[in-house]
CSV table of C-alpha atoms and ligand atoms in Angstrom, one decimal:
chain,number,residue,atom,x,y,z
A,799,MET,CA,35.3,-37.7,-169.2
A,800,SER,CA,38.0,-39.7,-171.1
A,801,SER,CA,41.4,-38.0,-170.5
A,802,ILE,CA,41.2,-36.6,-174.3
A,803,ALA,CA,38.1,-35.0,-173.9
A,804,SER,CA,39.8,-33.7,-170.3
A,805,ARG,CA,42.6,-32.5,-171.8
A,806,SER,CA,41.0,-30.8,-174.8
A,807,ALA,CA,38.6,-29.3,-172.2
A,808,SER,CA,41.3,-27.8,-170.4
A,809,GLN,CA,42.6,-26.6,-173.4
A,810,ALA,CA,39.7,-24.5,-174.0
A,811,LEU,CA,39.6,-23.2,-170.7
A,812,ARG,CA,43.4,-22.3,-170.8
A,813,THR,CA,42.5,-20.5,-173.8
A,814,ALA,CA,39.5,-18.7,-171.8
A,815,ALA,CA,41.7,-18.5,-168.8
A,816,ARG,CA,44.2,-16.3,-171.5
A,817,ALA,CA,41.5,-14.6,-173.0
A,818,ALA,CA,39.8,-13.4,-169.7
A,819,ALA,CA,43.1,-12.5,-168.5
A,820,GLN,CA,43.0,-9.4,-171.1
A,821,PRO,CA,41.7,-6.4,-169.2
A,822,ALA,CA,40.1,-5.0,-172.0
A,823,ARG,CA,37.7,-7.7,-173.1
A,824,ARG,CA,36.7,-8.6,-168.9
A,825,ALA,CA,34.9,-11.9,-169.9
A,826,ALA,CA,36.3,-13.6,-166.6
A,827,TYR,CA,34.4,-16.3,-165.0
A,828,SER,CA,31.2,-16.5,-167.0
A,829,SER,CA,33.7,-17.2,-170.2
A,830,LEU,CA,35.5,-19.8,-168.1
A,831,ALA,CA,32.0,-21.5,-167.0
A,832,ARG,CA,30.9,-21.3,-170.6
A,833,ALA,CA,34.1,-23.1,-171.7
A,834,VAL,CA,33.5,-25.7,-169.3
A,835,THR,CA,29.7,-26.2,-169.9
A,836,GLY,CA,29.1,-24.9,-173.4
A,837,LYS,CA,26.4,-22.6,-171.7
A,838,ALA,CA,26.2,-19.2,-171.2
A,839,VAL,CA,25.8,-18.4,-167.5
A,840,LYS,CA,25.6,-15.1,-165.6
A,841,PRO,CA,28.8,-14.2,-163.4
A,842,LEU,CA,27.6,-13.4,-159.6
A,843,ALA,CA,28.8,-9.9,-159.9
A,844,VAL,CA,30.2,-7.4,-162.4
A,845,PRO,CA,34.1,-8.3,-162.5
A,846,GLY,CA,36.3,-5.0,-161.6
A,847,SER,CA,33.7,-3.6,-158.9
A,848,ARG,CA,34.5,-3.8,-155.0
A,849,GLY,CA,32.6,-6.3,-153.5
A,850,VAL,CA,33.6,-6.3,-149.5
A,851,LYS,CA,30.5,-5.7,-147.9
A,852,THR,CA,29.2,-5.4,-144.4
A,853,LEU,CA,25.7,-7.1,-144.1
A,854,ASP,CA,23.4,-8.0,-141.1
A,855,PHE,CA,22.9,-11.2,-140.3
A,856,ALA,CA,19.5,-10.8,-138.0
A,857,GLY,CA,21.2,-8.1,-136.0
A,858,THR,CA,24.5,-8.8,-135.9
A,859,LYS,CA,27.1,-7.3,-138.7
A,860,GLU,CA,29.7,-9.5,-140.8
A,861,VAL,CA,32.1,-8.7,-143.3
A,862,VAL,CA,31.2,-10.9,-146.6
A,863,TYR,CA,33.8,-11.1,-149.2
A,864,GLU,CA,33.0,-12.0,-152.7
A,865,ARG,CA,34.9,-13.0,-156.0
A,866,ALA,CA,34.0,-9.7,-157.9
A,867,ASP,CA,37.1,-8.4,-155.5
A,868,TRP,CA,39.5,-10.5,-157.8
A,869,PRO,CA,38.8,-10.2,-160.8
A,870,LEU,CA,40.4,-13.0,-162.8
A,871,PRO,CA,43.5,-10.7,-164.5
A,872,LYS,CA,43.8,-9.3,-160.9
A,873,LEU,CA,44.0,-12.9,-159.5
A,874,GLN,CA,46.5,-14.0,-162.1
A,875,GLU,CA,49.0,-11.3,-161.7
A,876,TYR,CA,48.5,-11.9,-157.9
A,877,PHE,CA,50.1,-15.6,-158.4
A,878,LYS,CA,51.9,-15.0,-161.2
A,879,ASN,CA,55.4,-16.2,-159.1
A,880,ASP,CA,53.2,-19.2,-157.1
A,881,THR,CA,53.2,-22.4,-157.7
A,882,LEU,CA,49.9,-24.1,-156.2
A,883,ALA,CA,50.9,-27.7,-154.6
A,884,LEU,CA,47.8,-29.3,-154.2
A,885,ILE,CA,48.8,-32.3,-151.7
A,886,GLY,CA,45.7,-35.1,-152.0
A,887,TYR,CA,43.3,-35.5,-154.9
A,888,GLY,CA,40.4,-36.5,-153.2
A,889,SER,CA,37.3,-34.6,-153.0
A,890,GLN,CA,38.5,-31.4,-152.1
A,891,GLY,CA,41.6,-31.8,-154.1
A,892,HIS,CA,39.9,-32.9,-157.3
A,893,GLY,CA,37.3,-30.1,-157.1
A,894,GLN,CA,39.7,-27.4,-155.8
A,895,GLY,CA,42.4,-28.2,-158.2
A,896,LEU,CA,40.6,-27.9,-161.2
A,897,ASN,CA,39.1,-24.8,-160.6
A,898,ALA,CA,42.4,-23.4,-159.2
A,899,ARG,CA,44.0,-24.8,-163.1
A,900,ASP,CA,40.8,-23.3,-165.1
A,901,ASN,CA,41.1,-20.0,-163.1
A,902,GLY,CA,45.0,-19.7,-164.9
A,903,MET,CA,46.6,-21.0,-162.0
A,904,ASN,CA,49.9,-22.6,-162.4
A,905,VAL,CA,48.7,-26.0,-160.1
A,906,ILE,CA,50.5,-28.7,-159.5
A,907,VAL,CA,49.1,-32.0,-157.8
A,908,GLY,CA,51.1,-34.2,-155.1
A,909,VAL,CA,49.6,-37.7,-154.2
A,910,ARG,CA,51.1,-41.1,-153.4
A,911,LYS,CA,52.6,-42.7,-156.7
A,912,ASP,CA,50.4,-45.3,-158.4
A,913,GLY,CA,47.6,-44.9,-155.5
A,914,GLU,CA,43.6,-44.3,-156.4
A,915,SER,CA,44.3,-40.3,-155.9
A,916,TRP,CA,47.5,-40.6,-158.7
A,917,ARG,CA,45.1,-42.7,-161.1
A,918,GLN,CA,42.2,-40.2,-160.7
A,919,ALA,CA,44.3,-37.0,-161.4
A,920,MET,CA,45.7,-38.8,-164.6
A,921,GLU,CA,42.3,-39.0,-165.7
A,922,ASP,CA,41.7,-35.6,-164.9
A,923,GLY,CA,44.5,-34.3,-167.3
A,924,TRP,CA,47.7,-33.9,-164.9
A,925,VAL,CA,50.6,-35.4,-166.5
A,926,PRO,CA,53.5,-37.2,-163.9
A,927,GLY,CA,56.6,-35.2,-164.0
A,928,GLU,CA,54.8,-32.2,-165.3
A,929,THR,CA,51.6,-31.8,-163.3
A,930,LEU,CA,51.6,-34.8,-160.9
A,931,PHE,CA,54.4,-35.7,-158.6
A,932,PRO,CA,55.2,-38.0,-155.4
A,933,ILE,CA,53.7,-35.7,-152.4
A,934,GLU,CA,57.3,-34.9,-151.4
A,935,GLU,CA,59.0,-33.4,-154.6
A,936,ALA,CA,55.3,-31.4,-155.0
A,937,ILE,CA,55.9,-29.5,-151.6
A,938,ASP,CA,59.4,-29.1,-152.8
A,939,ARG,CA,58.5,-27.3,-156.0
A,940,GLY,CA,55.3,-25.7,-154.7
A,941,THR,CA,55.4,-21.6,-153.0
A,942,ILE,CA,51.8,-22.3,-151.7
A,943,ILE,CA,51.0,-25.9,-150.0
A,944,MET,CA,47.7,-26.9,-149.7
A,945,ASN,CA,47.3,-30.0,-147.6
A,946,LEU,CA,44.4,-31.5,-148.9
A,947,LEU,CA,44.8,-35.1,-147.8
A,948,SER,CA,42.4,-36.9,-145.6
A,949,ASP,CA,42.6,-35.2,-141.7
A,950,ALA,CA,43.6,-38.7,-140.5
A,951,ALA,CA,46.1,-38.5,-143.1
A,952,GLN,CA,47.7,-35.3,-142.3
A,953,SER,CA,48.3,-36.2,-138.8
A,954,GLN,CA,49.8,-39.5,-140.2
A,955,THR,CA,52.3,-37.7,-142.7
A,956,TRP,CA,53.3,-34.9,-141.1
A,957,PRO,CA,56.5,-36.1,-139.5
A,958,THR,CA,57.4,-36.5,-143.1
A,959,ILE,CA,55.7,-32.9,-144.7
A,960,ALA,CA,57.0,-30.2,-141.8
A,961,PRO,CA,60.5,-30.2,-142.8
A,962,LEU,CA,60.1,-29.7,-146.5
A,963,ILE,CA,57.9,-26.7,-145.7
A,964,THR,CA,60.3,-24.3,-145.5
A,965,LYS,CA,60.7,-20.4,-144.8
A,966,GLY,CA,58.8,-18.5,-147.6
A,967,LYS,CA,56.2,-21.1,-148.5
A,968,THR,CA,52.6,-20.7,-147.5
A,969,LEU,CA,50.5,-23.5,-145.6
A,970,TYR,CA,46.9,-23.8,-146.8
A,971,PHE,CA,44.3,-26.1,-145.1
A,972,SER,CA,40.7,-26.4,-145.8
A,973,HIS,CA,40.0,-27.6,-142.0
A,974,GLY,CA,40.9,-26.3,-138.7
A,975,PHE,CA,41.1,-30.0,-137.7
A,976,SER,CA,44.7,-30.6,-137.7
A,977,VAL,CA,46.4,-27.7,-136.7
A,978,VAL,CA,43.5,-27.0,-133.5
A,979,PHE,CA,43.8,-30.0,-132.4
A,980,LYS,CA,47.5,-30.3,-132.2
A,981,ASP,CA,47.8,-32.0,-129.2
A,982,ASP,CA,46.0,-35.3,-130.9
A,983,THR,CA,47.2,-34.8,-134.6
A,984,LYS,CA,50.7,-33.4,-133.9
A,985,VAL,CA,50.4,-30.9,-136.7
A,986,VAL,CA,52.3,-28.0,-135.7
A,987,PRO,CA,52.8,-25.8,-138.5
A,988,PRO,CA,56.5,-23.7,-138.8
A,989,THR,CA,56.3,-20.6,-136.7
A,990,ASP,CA,58.3,-18.7,-140.2
A,991,VAL,CA,55.1,-19.1,-142.9
A,992,ASP,CA,51.9,-18.2,-143.3
A,993,VAL,CA,49.3,-20.7,-141.9
A,994,ILE,CA,45.7,-20.0,-143.6
A,995,LEU,CA,42.8,-21.8,-144.2
A,996,VAL,CA,40.0,-21.8,-146.5
A,997,ALA,CA,36.7,-24.1,-146.1
A,998,PRO,CA,34.0,-24.6,-148.6
A,999,LYS,CA,30.8,-25.1,-147.6
A,1000,GLY,CA,29.7,-28.1,-149.5
A,1001,SER,CA,31.4,-31.3,-150.9
A,1002,GLY,CA,34.5,-31.2,-153.5
A,1003,ARG,CA,32.0,-32.2,-155.9
A,1004,THR,CA,29.7,-29.5,-155.3
A,1005,VAL,CA,32.8,-26.9,-155.5
A,1006,ARG,CA,33.4,-28.2,-158.9
A,1007,THR,CA,30.1,-27.9,-160.3
A,1008,LEU,CA,28.9,-24.9,-159.1
A,1009,PHE,CA,32.0,-23.3,-160.4
A,1010,LYS,CA,31.4,-25.1,-164.4
A,1011,GLU,CA,27.5,-23.3,-163.7
A,1012,GLY,CA,29.7,-19.7,-163.3
A,1013,ARG,CA,28.4,-19.9,-159.5
A,1014,GLY,CA,30.5,-20.5,-157.0
A,1015,ILE,CA,30.6,-21.7,-153.5
A,1016,ASN,CA,30.2,-20.0,-150.2
A,1017,SER,CA,33.3,-20.9,-147.8
A,1018,SER,CA,34.9,-19.5,-144.8
A,1019,VAL,CA,38.8,-18.4,-144.6
A,1020,ALA,CA,41.2,-18.1,-141.5
A,1021,VAL,CA,44.3,-16.6,-140.8
A,1022,PHE,CA,46.5,-19.0,-138.3
A,1023,GLN,CA,49.7,-17.2,-138.6
A,1024,ASP,CA,50.8,-14.3,-140.7
A,1025,VAL,CA,54.3,-13.6,-140.9
A,1026,THR,CA,54.2,-11.7,-144.2
A,1027,GLY,CA,51.2,-9.6,-143.0
A,1028,LYS,CA,49.6,-10.7,-146.5
A,1029,ALA,CA,48.0,-14.0,-144.7
A,1030,LYS,CA,44.4,-12.6,-144.9
A,1031,GLU,CA,44.9,-11.0,-148.5
A,1032,LYS,CA,46.2,-14.7,-149.6
A,1033,ALA,CA,43.5,-16.3,-148.4
A,1034,LEU,CA,40.9,-14.7,-149.8
A,1035,ALA,CA,42.3,-14.7,-153.2
A,1036,LEU,CA,42.9,-18.2,-152.9
A,1037,GLY,CA,39.6,-18.5,-152.1
A,1038,VAL,CA,38.9,-16.7,-155.1
A,1039,ALA,CA,41.4,-19.2,-157.0
A,1040,VAL,CA,39.5,-22.6,-155.8
A,1041,GLY,CA,36.2,-21.5,-157.0
A,1042,SER,CA,34.8,-19.5,-153.9
A,1043,GLY,CA,31.8,-17.1,-154.6
A,1044,TYR,CA,31.5,-15.8,-151.4
A,1045,MET,CA,33.7,-16.0,-147.9
A,1046,TYR,CA,32.9,-15.4,-144.5
A,1047,ASP,CA,35.4,-14.5,-141.6
A,1048,THR,CA,35.9,-17.6,-139.2
A,1049,THR,CA,38.8,-18.7,-136.9
A,1050,PHE,CA,40.5,-22.3,-136.9
A,1051,GLU,CA,38.8,-23.1,-134.3
A,1052,LYS,CA,35.2,-21.6,-134.9
A,1053,GLU,CA,35.7,-23.5,-138.1
A,1054,VAL,CA,36.6,-26.8,-136.7
A,1055,TYR,CA,34.0,-26.9,-133.6
A,1056,SER,CA,31.2,-25.6,-136.1
A,1057,ASP,CA,32.2,-28.2,-138.8
A,1058,LEU,CA,32.4,-31.1,-136.6
A,1059,TYR,CA,29.1,-30.3,-134.6
A,1060,GLY,CA,27.5,-29.9,-137.5
A,1061,GLU,CA,27.9,-32.9,-139.6
A,1062,ARG,CA,27.6,-34.9,-136.4
A,1063,GLY,CA,24.3,-33.0,-135.5
A,1064,VAL,CA,21.6,-32.0,-138.3
A,1065,LEU,CA,23.6,-32.2,-141.5
A,1066,MET,CA,24.2,-35.7,-141.1
A,1067,GLY,CA,24.1,-38.1,-137.8
A,1068,ALA,CA,20.9,-36.3,-135.7
A,1069,ILE,CA,18.7,-36.7,-139.0
A,1070,GLN,CA,19.6,-40.4,-139.9
A,1071,GLY,CA,19.0,-41.0,-136.3
A,1072,LEU,CA,15.5,-38.8,-136.3
A,1073,PHE,CA,14.7,-40.8,-139.4
A,1074,ARG,CA,15.0,-44.2,-138.1
A,1075,ALA,CA,13.6,-43.7,-134.4
A,1076,GLN,CA,10.1,-42.1,-136.6
A,1077,TYR,CA,10.3,-45.1,-138.9
A,1078,GLU,CA,10.5,-47.8,-136.2
A,1079,ILE,CA,7.7,-46.4,-134.1
A,1080,LEU,CA,5.7,-46.1,-137.3
A,1081,ARG,CA,6.5,-50.0,-138.1
A,1082,ARG,CA,5.7,-50.8,-134.5
A,1083,ASN,CA,2.3,-49.5,-134.7
A,1084,GLY,CA,1.3,-51.7,-137.8
A,1085,HIS,CA,2.3,-49.3,-140.8
A,1086,THR,CA,3.7,-51.1,-144.0
A,1087,PRO,CA,7.3,-50.1,-145.0
A,1088,SER,CA,6.0,-48.1,-147.6
A,1089,GLU,CA,3.8,-45.8,-145.8
A,1090,ALA,CA,6.6,-45.4,-142.7
A,1091,PHE,CA,9.2,-44.4,-145.3
A,1092,ASN,CA,7.2,-42.0,-147.4
A,1093,GLU,CA,5.8,-40.3,-144.1
A,1094,THR,CA,9.2,-40.0,-142.7
A,1095,VAL,CA,12.0,-39.5,-145.8
A,1096,GLU,CA,10.5,-39.0,-148.9
A,1097,GLU,CA,7.9,-36.3,-148.4
A,1098,ALA,CA,10.8,-34.6,-146.3
A,1099,THR,CA,13.5,-34.6,-149.0
A,1100,GLN,CA,11.1,-34.4,-152.1
A,1101,SER,CA,9.0,-31.8,-150.8
A,1102,LEU,CA,9.5,-30.1,-147.0
A,1103,TYR,CA,12.8,-29.8,-147.2
A,1104,PRO,CA,13.4,-27.7,-150.5
A,1105,LEU,CA,10.8,-25.3,-149.5
A,1106,ILE,CA,12.9,-24.3,-145.9
A,1107,GLY,CA,15.9,-24.3,-148.4
A,1108,ALA,CA,14.2,-22.2,-150.9
A,1109,LYS,CA,12.3,-19.8,-148.2
A,1110,GLY,CA,12.7,-20.6,-144.8
A,1111,MET,CA,10.8,-22.4,-142.3
A,1112,ASP,CA,7.8,-20.2,-141.7
A,1113,TYR,CA,7.7,-20.6,-145.8
A,1114,MET,CA,7.7,-24.3,-145.1
A,1115,TYR,CA,4.3,-24.1,-142.7
A,1116,ASN,CA,3.0,-21.7,-144.9
A,1117,ALA,CA,2.7,-24.4,-147.5
A,1118,CYS,CA,1.2,-26.7,-145.6
A,1119,SER,CA,-2.1,-27.4,-144.3
A,1120,THR,CA,-3.8,-26.2,-141.1
A,1121,THR,CA,-4.1,-29.6,-139.6
A,1122,ALA,CA,0.2,-30.2,-140.4
A,1123,ARG,CA,1.0,-26.5,-139.3
A,1124,ARG,CA,-0.7,-26.6,-135.7
A,1125,GLY,CA,0.8,-30.2,-135.2
A,1126,ALA,CA,4.0,-29.4,-136.1
A,1127,LEU,CA,4.1,-26.3,-134.3
A,1128,ASP,CA,3.3,-27.7,-131.0
A,1129,TRP,CA,5.8,-30.2,-131.4
A,1130,ALA,CA,8.8,-28.4,-132.5
A,1131,PRO,CA,9.7,-27.2,-128.9
A,1132,VAL,CA,9.2,-30.4,-127.8
A,1133,PHE,CA,11.8,-31.8,-130.0
A,1134,GLU,CA,13.9,-29.0,-129.0
A,1135,LYS,CA,13.5,-29.6,-125.3
A,1136,ALA,CA,14.6,-33.0,-125.8
A,1137,ASN,CA,17.5,-32.0,-128.4
A,1138,LEU,CA,19.5,-29.4,-126.3
A,1139,PRO,CA,21.1,-31.5,-123.5
A,1140,ILE,CA,22.3,-33.7,-126.5
A,1141,PHE,CA,23.5,-31.1,-128.2
A,1142,GLU,CA,25.0,-29.4,-125.7
A,1143,GLN,CA,26.7,-33.2,-125.0
A,1144,LEU,CA,28.1,-33.4,-128.8
A,1145,TYR,CA,29.4,-29.5,-128.7
A,1146,ASN,CA,31.3,-30.6,-125.7
A,1147,SER,CA,32.5,-33.8,-127.3
A,1148,VAL,CA,33.8,-31.5,-130.0
A,1149,ARG,CA,35.7,-29.0,-128.2
A,1150,ASP,CA,37.3,-31.4,-125.8
A,1151,GLY,CA,38.8,-33.1,-128.6
A,1152,THR,CA,37.0,-36.6,-127.9
A,1153,GLU,CA,35.2,-36.5,-131.9
A,1154,THR,CA,39.2,-35.6,-133.0
A,1155,ARG,CA,40.5,-38.7,-131.5
A,1156,LYS,CA,37.8,-41.2,-132.2
A,1157,SER,CA,37.9,-39.8,-135.6
A,1158,LEU,CA,41.5,-40.0,-136.0
A,1159,GLU,CA,42.0,-43.7,-134.5
A,1160,TYR,CA,39.2,-44.9,-136.7
A,1161,ASN,CA,39.9,-43.1,-139.8
A,1162,GLY,CA,44.1,-44.1,-139.2
A,1163,ARG,CA,43.6,-47.6,-139.4
A,1164,SER,CA,44.6,-49.2,-142.3
A,1165,THR,CA,41.6,-51.8,-142.7
A,1166,TYR,CA,39.8,-48.0,-142.9
A,1167,ARG,CA,38.2,-48.4,-146.7
A,1168,GLU,CA,37.1,-52.0,-145.6
A,1169,ASP,CA,35.8,-51.2,-142.3
A,1170,LEU,CA,33.5,-48.0,-143.4
A,1171,ALA,CA,32.7,-50.1,-146.3
A,1172,LYS,CA,30.8,-52.8,-144.1
A,1173,GLU,CA,29.5,-50.2,-142.0
A,1174,LEU,CA,27.3,-48.6,-144.5
A,1175,GLU,CA,26.7,-51.6,-146.3
A,1176,GLU,CA,25.0,-52.7,-142.8
A,1177,ILE,CA,22.8,-49.1,-142.9
A,1178,ASN,CA,22.0,-50.3,-146.5
A,1179,ASN,CA,20.4,-52.9,-145.3
A,1180,GLN,CA,18.3,-51.7,-142.9
A,1181,GLU,CA,14.6,-52.1,-143.6
A,1182,ILE,CA,14.4,-48.0,-144.1
A,1183,TRP,CA,16.7,-48.0,-146.6
A,1184,ARG,CA,15.4,-51.0,-148.4
A,1185,ALA,CA,12.5,-49.9,-148.7
A,1186,GLY,CA,13.3,-46.8,-149.8
A,1187,ARG,CA,14.8,-48.1,-152.9
A,1188,THR,CA,11.6,-49.0,-154.1
A,1189,VAL,CA,9.7,-45.9,-153.0
A,1190,ARG,CA,12.2,-43.9,-154.9
A,1191,SER,CA,12.0,-46.5,-158.5
A,1192,LEU,CA,8.4,-45.0,-158.4
A,1193,ARG,CA,9.5,-41.3,-159.1
A,1194,PRO,CA,8.8,-39.7,-162.6
A,1195,ASP,CA,12.5,-39.2,-162.9
A,1196,TYR,CA,13.7,-42.4,-161.7
A,1197,LYS,CA,16.8,-44.1,-163.5
A,1198,PRO,CA,18.2,-47.9,-162.4
A,1199,GLU,CA,21.5,-47.2,-163.1
A,1200,SER,CA,21.5,-44.1,-160.2
A,1201,GLU,CA,21.2,-47.1,-157.7
B,856,NAP,N1,34.9,-33.5,-148.3
B,856,NAP,C1,34.4,-32.4,-147.8
B,856,NAP,O1,33.1,-32.4,-148.2
B,856,NAP,C2,34.7,-31.4,-147.5
B,856,NAP,C3,34.3,-29.7,-147.2
B,856,NAP,C4,35.2,-29.0,-146.4
B,856,NAP,C5,36.6,-29.4,-146.0
B,856,NAP,N2,37.2,-30.5,-146.4
B,856,NAP,C6,38.3,-30.7,-145.7
B,856,NAP,O2,39.1,-31.0,-146.8
B,856,NAP,C7,40.3,-31.6,-146.5
B,856,NAP,C8,40.5,-33.2,-147.8
B,856,NAP,O3,39.5,-33.6,-147.5
B,856,NAP,P1,38.8,-34.6,-148.8
B,856,NAP,O4,37.4,-35.0,-148.1
B,856,NAP,O5,39.4,-34.0,-149.8
B,856,NAP,O6,39.6,-35.9,-148.6
B,856,NAP,P2,39.8,-37.3,-148.7
B,856,NAP,O7,38.5,-37.8,-150.2
B,856,NAP,O8,39.6,-38.1,-147.9
B,856,NAP,O9,41.1,-37.3,-149.8
B,856,NAP,C9,42.1,-38.3,-149.6
B,856,NAP,C10,43.1,-37.8,-149.8
B,856,NAP,O10,44.0,-38.4,-148.9
B,856,NAP,C11,45.0,-39.2,-149.6
B,856,NAP,N3,46.1,-40.3,-148.6
B,856,NAP,C12,45.2,-40.5,-147.2
B,856,NAP,N4,45.7,-41.6,-146.8
B,856,NAP,C13,46.9,-40.9,-147.0
B,856,NAP,C14,47.9,-41.1,-146.2
B,856,NAP,N5,48.2,-42.0,-145.3
B,856,NAP,N6,49.3,-40.8,-147.2
B,856,NAP,C15,49.2,-40.3,-148.4
B,856,NAP,N7,48.0,-40.1,-148.7
B,856,NAP,C16,47.0,-40.2,-147.9
B,856,NAP,C17,44.3,-40.0,-150.4
B,856,NAP,O11,45.6,-40.5,-151.4
B,856,NAP,P3,45.4,-42.3,-151.8
B,856,NAP,O12,44.1,-41.9,-152.8
B,856,NAP,O13,46.4,-42.3,-152.3
B,856,NAP,O14,44.9,-43.3,-150.9
B,856,NAP,C18,43.4,-38.9,-151.0
B,856,NAP,O15,44.1,-38.1,-152.3
B,856,NAP,C19,40.2,-32.5,-145.2
B,856,NAP,O16,40.9,-31.7,-144.3
B,856,NAP,C20,38.4,-32.0,-145.0
B,856,NAP,O17,38.4,-31.9,-143.9
B,856,NAP,C21,36.5,-31.6,-147.0
């Protein structure tokens, strides 16, 4: 979006936020979403109603908080004397910052002057000297310091940042990483501030897209340090302000362990490994690249995984042939047994800090961006993904510019 377009969109949003702030009108998030997308959308729940729920998750009772607990007028009243200083403007900074701004919060952004994020922030309508500042100045001006630097950068900048987080401010994270692995990161929050976490369960781009659609991302919330007695309440309110729809309780430790484990496992690392192994055996046995790719990745992502996402594993099985179903049911326990020790090893490697140390070392290098680009280029050039590009080009909705 051009900066002019983005400014006029944010103007429309501020107007909508102000309208929503009138208690009599109660237009709230759906009108905001309409202002952004131009489309009417259904709100998640009736604003104003109490939505804290205890739900049964497969026999375990857990509390779920929802956006309806914090209608916009209440949210805006709650933060009327606060300045949310968003430090870092990467994936999460962009999504959370724009959502909070559109929700009528007083938000400023703090990033390295003239870096990539500074440029990006200006493009999104943040104004140098008004809502966009160098990191130290933003922290100085903020009351709620939202540390959304990359995890490696949180550790590197901590010696400069820590003295600026003075009594009365609140320190906010979207990952338990820095605080939990303090022996490695050296991030030890001052003892006289509330320290809270809102971790959206998805990329910052999704945080923004769902908000614009009038929906909200699922997030987990946690309190590390409660000095004011209001830390939990503040975490929940901030969760709503940045675009969460539903929020689950966690701790800093549980959040970081599960997150590092999941992304190294089935979410990313394990799935890449499985795809590669399956493809390799098909190729060794004389199958063509297109056949190997279709039977490994294309059918998974285009047909079967969406079915699991929509209605669960049993639903996917029911939608398949009896032959496929029988074989898959037989082989699932074999894969489970083979993989259990690997997942055990992975969890231990997360818990004992090995994964953190590797990540800090790699992502803290000055050549980090170039090193990563090289590694990703190697993946991009693997036969499986080269074959994939041709397979994708045959999809009915294929757009060449998206490659
Ligand atoms: N991405 C996700 O899907 C996701 C999901 C949930 C939670 N989180 C958590 O949210 C937090 C932010 O993650 P992110 O993915 O949004 O981060 P990111 O995209 O990697 O953001 C990087 C930001 O850090 C800044 N930065 C990097 N090195 C720096 C340094 N040495 N000094 C100052 N600034 C530096 C960059 O500024 P420049 O442009 O100037 O380099 C940029 O603004 C992390 O704690 C992450 O674990 C992320």
